[in-house]
Amino acid sequence: MTGEEQLAAEFETHRSYLHAIAFRTLGSHADADDAVQEAWLRLARTGGGDIEDLRGWLTVVTGRICLDALRRRGVRGEQPLELSIGMLRGEAAGDPGIDPEEEALLADSVGVALYVVMDALTPAERVSFVLHEVFEIPFGSIAAILGRSTAATKMLASRARGRIRLGTPTTGADAAAREVVDAFLAAAGRGDLDGLLAVLAPEVEFRATGPRGTMVVRGAREVATRATTGAHRGAVGHPARIDGDPGVLVMVGGRPVLVMAFTVTGGAITVIRMLADPGRLAQAVPSWVA
C-alpha cells in the first residue's frame, strides 16, 4: 500500500464524523459531501506526514471549509437545518438501497433540527454552536477555526443559543397550525377523546418509528384512542419545528423520549410522524434543552 493509499484509508475512518459536522452546519447533504471532499483534497496536498492528531486536524479544516461556505452564501439567506423524519419510514428502514450510516446520521440530526433557526445566526455563531453544543468540541479548537479568542468564541456560542431559543416570527398560517397542534396535545394530556376528534382529519395517518421498527395507524378514532392511552406520566413538551411543520419534543425526567411532527391542512391534523427512540434522541438533543 502506498503512502497516499494509507492516508486515504485513515481519512475514510473519519468520513462519517466529518460529514455529520458538515451536514449539521450547512444543512445539506450535497454541501456536506463537497465539504468533506475538500477536506480530503487539503489533506492529500499536505501528505499527512506532520499531522499528529488527524481527527483534530480534519475537524479544524472541515470547520473552516464550512465557515467559508456559509460566508459565500452572503445575502442569499440560509435555509433552516431540518431533518426529514419521513425518510425514517418502515419501508425505507427495510430497503437495502438505503445506506444505514446515512439513516443513522439523519436520525442523529433530530435534536438540532428541532431548534436551530439557521438564518437567525451569523456564520461564526452557527459554526461555534454546532461544533460545541452538538459535537462537544472545546472552545479553544473552535477559536482556531474562527480565528478568534476563546472568550470571543464562547460569547458567539452563547449568543447563538439565545437566538435559537427565541426562534423566528411565525406567519399567520404557522400560528394557526400551532394552535391546532396545541389543542391536540392538550386533549391528549387530558385523555379527552372528543377534543382529539375535533382536531383530527377523518383519514389522519399516524406513523411511529422506534427501536423495533415502524407502526402505522389510520383513522381519526384509532389515532385518538392511541393518543389518549399513550401519554407519558411526568412528560414535559417543548414546541418544535420539524420539516417546516409544527412539532413537539417530549421529555420525561429530563430525558428526550419522543418527537412528533404534525401536518395541518384546513384546520385539521392530517399526518402525525413520530420518532420514539430514546437512545438516538439522547445523543441528538443538545444538552442545554431542559
Coordinates of C-alpha atoms in Angstrom, one line a residue:
M1 CA 0.0 0.0 0.0
T2 CA 1.4 3.4 -1.0
G3 CA 1.6 6.3 1.4
E4 CA -1.4 8.1 -0.3
E5 CA -3.4 4.9 -0.1
Q6 CA -2.7 4.6 3.6
L7 CA -3.6 8.2 4.1
A8 CA -6.9 7.7 2.2
A9 CA -7.7 4.7 4.3
E10 CA -7.1 6.7 7.5
F11 CA -9.3 9.5 6.1
E12 CA -12.1 7.1 5.4
T13 CA -12.3 6.2 9.1
H14 CA -13.3 9.8 9.8
R15 CA -15.6 10.4 6.9
S16 CA -18.9 9.8 8.7
Y17 CA -17.8 12.1 11.5
L18 CA -16.8 14.9 9.1
H19 CA -20.0 14.5 7.1
A20 CA -22.0 14.8 10.3
I21 CA -20.3 18.1 11.2
A22 CA -20.7 19.5 7.7
F23 CA -24.3 18.4 7.4
R24 CA -25.2 19.8 10.8
T25 CA -23.5 23.1 9.9
L26 CA -24.6 23.5 6.3
G27 CA -28.0 21.8 6.3
S28 CA -27.5 20.0 3.1
H29 CA -26.1 16.5 2.3
A30 CA -24.8 17.7 -1.1
D31 CA -22.9 20.6 0.5
A32 CA -21.6 18.3 3.3
D33 CA -20.3 15.9 0.6
D34 CA -18.5 18.8 -1.1
A35 CA -17.0 20.0 2.2
V36 CA -15.7 16.5 3.1
Q37 CA -14.2 16.1 -0.4
E38 CA -12.5 19.4 0.0
A39 CA -11.1 18.3 3.4
W40 CA -9.7 15.2 1.7
L41 CA -8.0 17.3 -1.0
R42 CA -6.4 19.5 1.5
L43 CA -5.2 16.5 3.5
A44 CA -3.8 14.9 0.4
R45 CA -1.9 18.1 -0.5
T46 CA -0.2 18.0 2.9
G47 CA 0.8 14.4 2.6
G48 CA -0.3 14.0 6.3
G49 CA 3.3 13.3 7.5
D50 CA 3.5 16.1 10.1
I51 CA -0.1 15.7 11.5
E52 CA -0.1 14.1 14.9
D53 CA -3.8 14.2 15.6
L54 CA -5.6 13.5 12.3
R55 CA -9.1 13.7 13.7
G56 CA -8.4 17.0 15.3
W57 CA -6.7 18.4 12.2
L58 CA -9.7 17.3 10.0
T59 CA -12.2 18.8 12.4
V60 CA -10.5 22.2 12.2
V61 CA -10.1 22.0 8.4
T62 CA -13.8 20.9 7.9
G63 CA -14.9 23.7 10.2
R64 CA -13.1 26.3 8.2
I65 CA -14.4 24.9 5.0
C66 CA -18.0 25.1 6.3
L67 CA -17.4 28.6 7.7
D68 CA -16.2 29.8 4.2
A69 CA -19.2 28.1 2.6
L70 CA -21.6 29.9 4.9
R71 CA -19.9 33.3 4.2
R72 CA -20.1 32.7 0.5
R73 CA -23.9 32.3 0.8
G74 CA -23.9 36.0 1.6
V75 CA -27.3 37.7 1.3
R76 CA -29.0 34.8 -0.3
G77 CA -30.3 33.8 3.1
E78 CA -29.6 30.5 4.8
Q79 CA -32.0 27.6 5.0
P80 CA -33.0 26.1 8.3
L81 CA -31.3 22.8 9.1
E82 CA -34.2 20.3 9.3
L83 CA -34.5 16.5 9.4
S84 CA -37.0 14.9 7.1
I85 CA -38.2 12.3 9.5
G86 CA -40.4 10.9 6.7
M87 CA -37.2 9.3 5.5
L88 CA -37.4 7.0 8.6
R89 CA -40.4 5.2 7.2
G90 CA -40.6 1.4 7.8
E91 CA -40.3 0.9 4.1
A92 CA -37.1 2.8 3.9
A93 CA -35.7 1.1 7.0
G94 CA -36.0 -2.3 5.3
D95 CA -34.8 -1.1 1.9
P96 CA -31.3 -2.4 1.2
G97 CA -30.8 0.6 -1.1
I98 CA -30.8 2.9 1.9
D99 CA -27.4 3.4 3.5
P100 CA -27.7 2.5 7.2
E101 CA -24.9 5.0 8.0
E102 CA -26.8 7.8 6.3
E103 CA -30.0 6.8 8.1
A104 CA -28.2 7.0 11.4
L105 CA -26.9 10.4 10.6
L106 CA -30.4 11.6 9.6
A107 CA -31.8 10.3 12.9
D108 CA -29.0 11.9 14.8
S109 CA -29.8 15.3 13.3
V110 CA -33.2 15.4 15.1
G111 CA -32.1 17.5 18.1
V112 CA -30.6 20.4 16.2
A113 CA -33.3 20.2 13.5
L114 CA -35.8 21.0 16.2
Y115 CA -34.3 24.1 17.4
V116 CA -31.8 25.6 15.0
V117 CA -33.2 28.6 13.2
M118 CA -30.1 28.9 11.0
D119 CA -30.9 32.1 9.2
A120 CA -31.0 33.8 12.6
L121 CA -27.3 33.1 13.1
T122 CA -24.1 34.5 11.6
P123 CA -21.7 32.0 10.0
A124 CA -19.4 32.3 13.1
E125 CA -22.3 31.8 15.5
R126 CA -23.5 28.8 13.5
V127 CA -20.2 27.1 13.4
S128 CA -19.5 27.7 17.1
F129 CA -22.9 26.4 18.1
V130 CA -22.8 23.2 16.1
L131 CA -19.2 22.3 17.0
H132 CA -19.6 22.9 20.7
E133 CA -23.2 22.1 21.5
V134 CA -23.6 19.1 19.2
F135 CA -20.1 17.7 18.9
E136 CA -18.7 19.0 22.3
I137 CA -15.5 20.3 20.6
P138 CA -13.6 22.5 23.0
F139 CA -13.8 26.3 22.6
G140 CA -10.1 26.5 22.1
S141 CA -10.3 24.4 19.0
I142 CA -13.3 26.3 17.7
A143 CA -11.4 29.5 18.2
A144 CA -8.7 28.3 16.0
I145 CA -11.3 27.6 13.2
L146 CA -12.9 31.1 13.6
G147 CA -9.6 33.0 14.1
R148 CA -10.9 34.5 17.3
S149 CA -10.1 34.3 21.0
T150 CA -11.5 31.5 23.2
A151 CA -13.5 34.1 25.2
A152 CA -15.0 35.6 22.0
T153 CA -15.9 32.1 20.7
K154 CA -17.7 31.3 24.0
M155 CA -19.7 34.6 23.5
L156 CA -20.6 33.6 20.0
A157 CA -22.0 30.2 21.2
S158 CA -23.9 31.8 24.0
R159 CA -25.4 34.4 21.6
A160 CA -26.4 31.6 19.2
R161 CA -28.2 29.7 21.9
G162 CA -30.1 32.8 22.8
R163 CA -31.2 33.4 19.2
I164 CA -32.1 29.8 18.7
R165 CA -34.3 29.8 21.8
L166 CA -36.1 32.9 20.5
G167 CA -36.6 31.4 17.1
T168 CA -38.2 33.4 14.2
P169 CA -41.5 35.1 13.9
T170 CA -44.3 32.9 12.8
T171 CA -46.7 33.6 10.0
G172 CA -50.5 33.6 10.4
A173 CA -50.7 30.1 8.9
D174 CA -47.9 28.9 11.2
A175 CA -49.7 30.3 14.2
A176 CA -53.0 28.7 13.2
A177 CA -51.3 25.3 12.7
R178 CA -49.6 25.6 16.1
E179 CA -53.0 26.3 17.7
V180 CA -54.4 23.1 16.3
V181 CA -51.3 21.1 17.5
D182 CA -51.5 22.7 20.9
A183 CA -55.2 21.7 21.1
F184 CA -54.3 18.1 20.2
L185 CA -51.6 17.9 22.8
A186 CA -53.8 19.4 25.5
A187 CA -56.6 17.0 24.7
A188 CA -54.2 14.1 24.7
G189 CA -52.9 15.2 28.1
R190 CA -56.5 15.3 29.5
G191 CA -57.5 12.0 27.8
D192 CA -60.2 13.9 26.0
L193 CA -61.3 11.7 23.1
D194 CA -63.8 14.2 21.8
G195 CA -61.3 17.0 21.9
L196 CA -58.9 14.9 19.8
L197 CA -61.5 14.0 17.3
A198 CA -62.3 17.7 16.9
V199 CA -58.8 18.4 15.5
L200 CA -58.0 15.2 13.6
A201 CA -58.9 14.8 10.0
P202 CA -61.1 11.7 9.4
E203 CA -58.4 9.9 7.4
V204 CA -55.5 11.1 9.6
E205 CA -52.4 8.9 9.5
F206 CA -50.1 8.3 12.4
R207 CA -46.7 6.9 11.6
A208 CA -44.3 6.0 14.5
T209 CA -40.7 4.9 14.2
G210 CA -39.0 3.3 17.2
P211 CA -36.2 0.9 18.0
R212 CA -38.3 -2.1 16.9
G213 CA -39.4 -0.6 13.5
T214 CA -42.4 1.4 12.2
M215 CA -46.0 1.3 13.0
V216 CA -48.8 2.9 11.0
V217 CA -52.3 3.7 12.3
R218 CA -55.0 5.3 10.1
G219 CA -58.4 6.9 11.0
A220 CA -59.3 9.6 13.5
R221 CA -60.9 7.4 16.1
E222 CA -58.0 4.9 16.0
V223 CA -55.4 7.7 16.3
A224 CA -57.3 9.5 19.0
T225 CA -57.7 6.3 21.1
R226 CA -54.0 5.6 20.8
A227 CA -53.2 9.2 21.9
T228 CA -55.3 9.0 25.0
T229 CA -53.7 5.8 26.1
G230 CA -50.1 6.6 25.2
A231 CA -49.4 9.6 27.4
H232 CA -46.2 9.6 29.4
R233 CA -46.5 10.3 33.1
G234 CA -44.4 13.4 34.1
A235 CA -43.9 14.3 30.4
V236 CA -42.8 17.8 29.5
G237 CA -43.4 19.0 25.9
H238 CA -41.1 21.5 24.1
P239 CA -42.6 23.2 21.0
A240 CA -40.5 22.5 17.9
R241 CA -40.5 22.9 14.1
I242 CA -39.7 19.8 12.0
D243 CA -39.6 19.9 8.2
G244 CA -41.4 23.2 8.4
D245 CA -44.3 21.7 10.4
P246 CA -45.2 22.3 14.0
G247 CA -44.0 19.6 16.3
V248 CA -43.1 18.7 19.9
L249 CA -40.2 17.2 21.7
V250 CA -41.4 15.2 24.8
M251 CA -39.0 14.9 27.8
V252 CA -39.5 12.7 30.8
G253 CA -37.2 13.1 33.8
G254 CA -35.0 15.4 31.8
R255 CA -34.5 12.8 29.0
P256 CA -35.9 13.0 25.5
V257 CA -38.3 10.2 24.8
L258 CA -40.0 11.1 21.5
V259 CA -40.5 13.8 18.9
M260 CA -43.6 14.3 16.8
A261 CA -44.3 16.4 13.7
F262 CA -47.8 17.4 12.6
T263 CA -49.1 18.2 9.1
V264 CA -52.1 20.5 9.4
T265 CA -54.4 21.1 6.4
G266 CA -57.6 23.1 6.5
G267 CA -57.5 23.4 10.3
A268 CA -57.2 19.6 10.9
I269 CA -54.3 17.3 11.5
T270 CA -53.8 15.0 8.5
V271 CA -50.5 13.4 9.3
I272 CA -48.6 12.7 12.5
R273 CA -45.0 11.5 12.3
M274 CA -43.3 10.3 15.5
L275 CA -39.7 9.2 16.3
A276 CA -39.6 7.3 19.6
D277 CA -36.1 6.1 20.1
P278 CA -34.8 7.5 23.4
G279 CA -31.3 6.2 22.7
R280 CA -31.0 8.2 19.5
L281 CA -32.7 11.3 20.9
A282 CA -30.4 11.3 24.0
Q283 CA -27.4 11.6 21.7
A284 CA -29.1 14.1 19.3
V285 CA -30.8 16.7 21.6
P286 CA -28.4 19.4 22.7
S287 CA -27.6 19.3 26.4
W288 CA -29.0 22.8 27.0
V289 CA -32.5 21.7 26.2
A290 CA -34.3 21.4 29.6

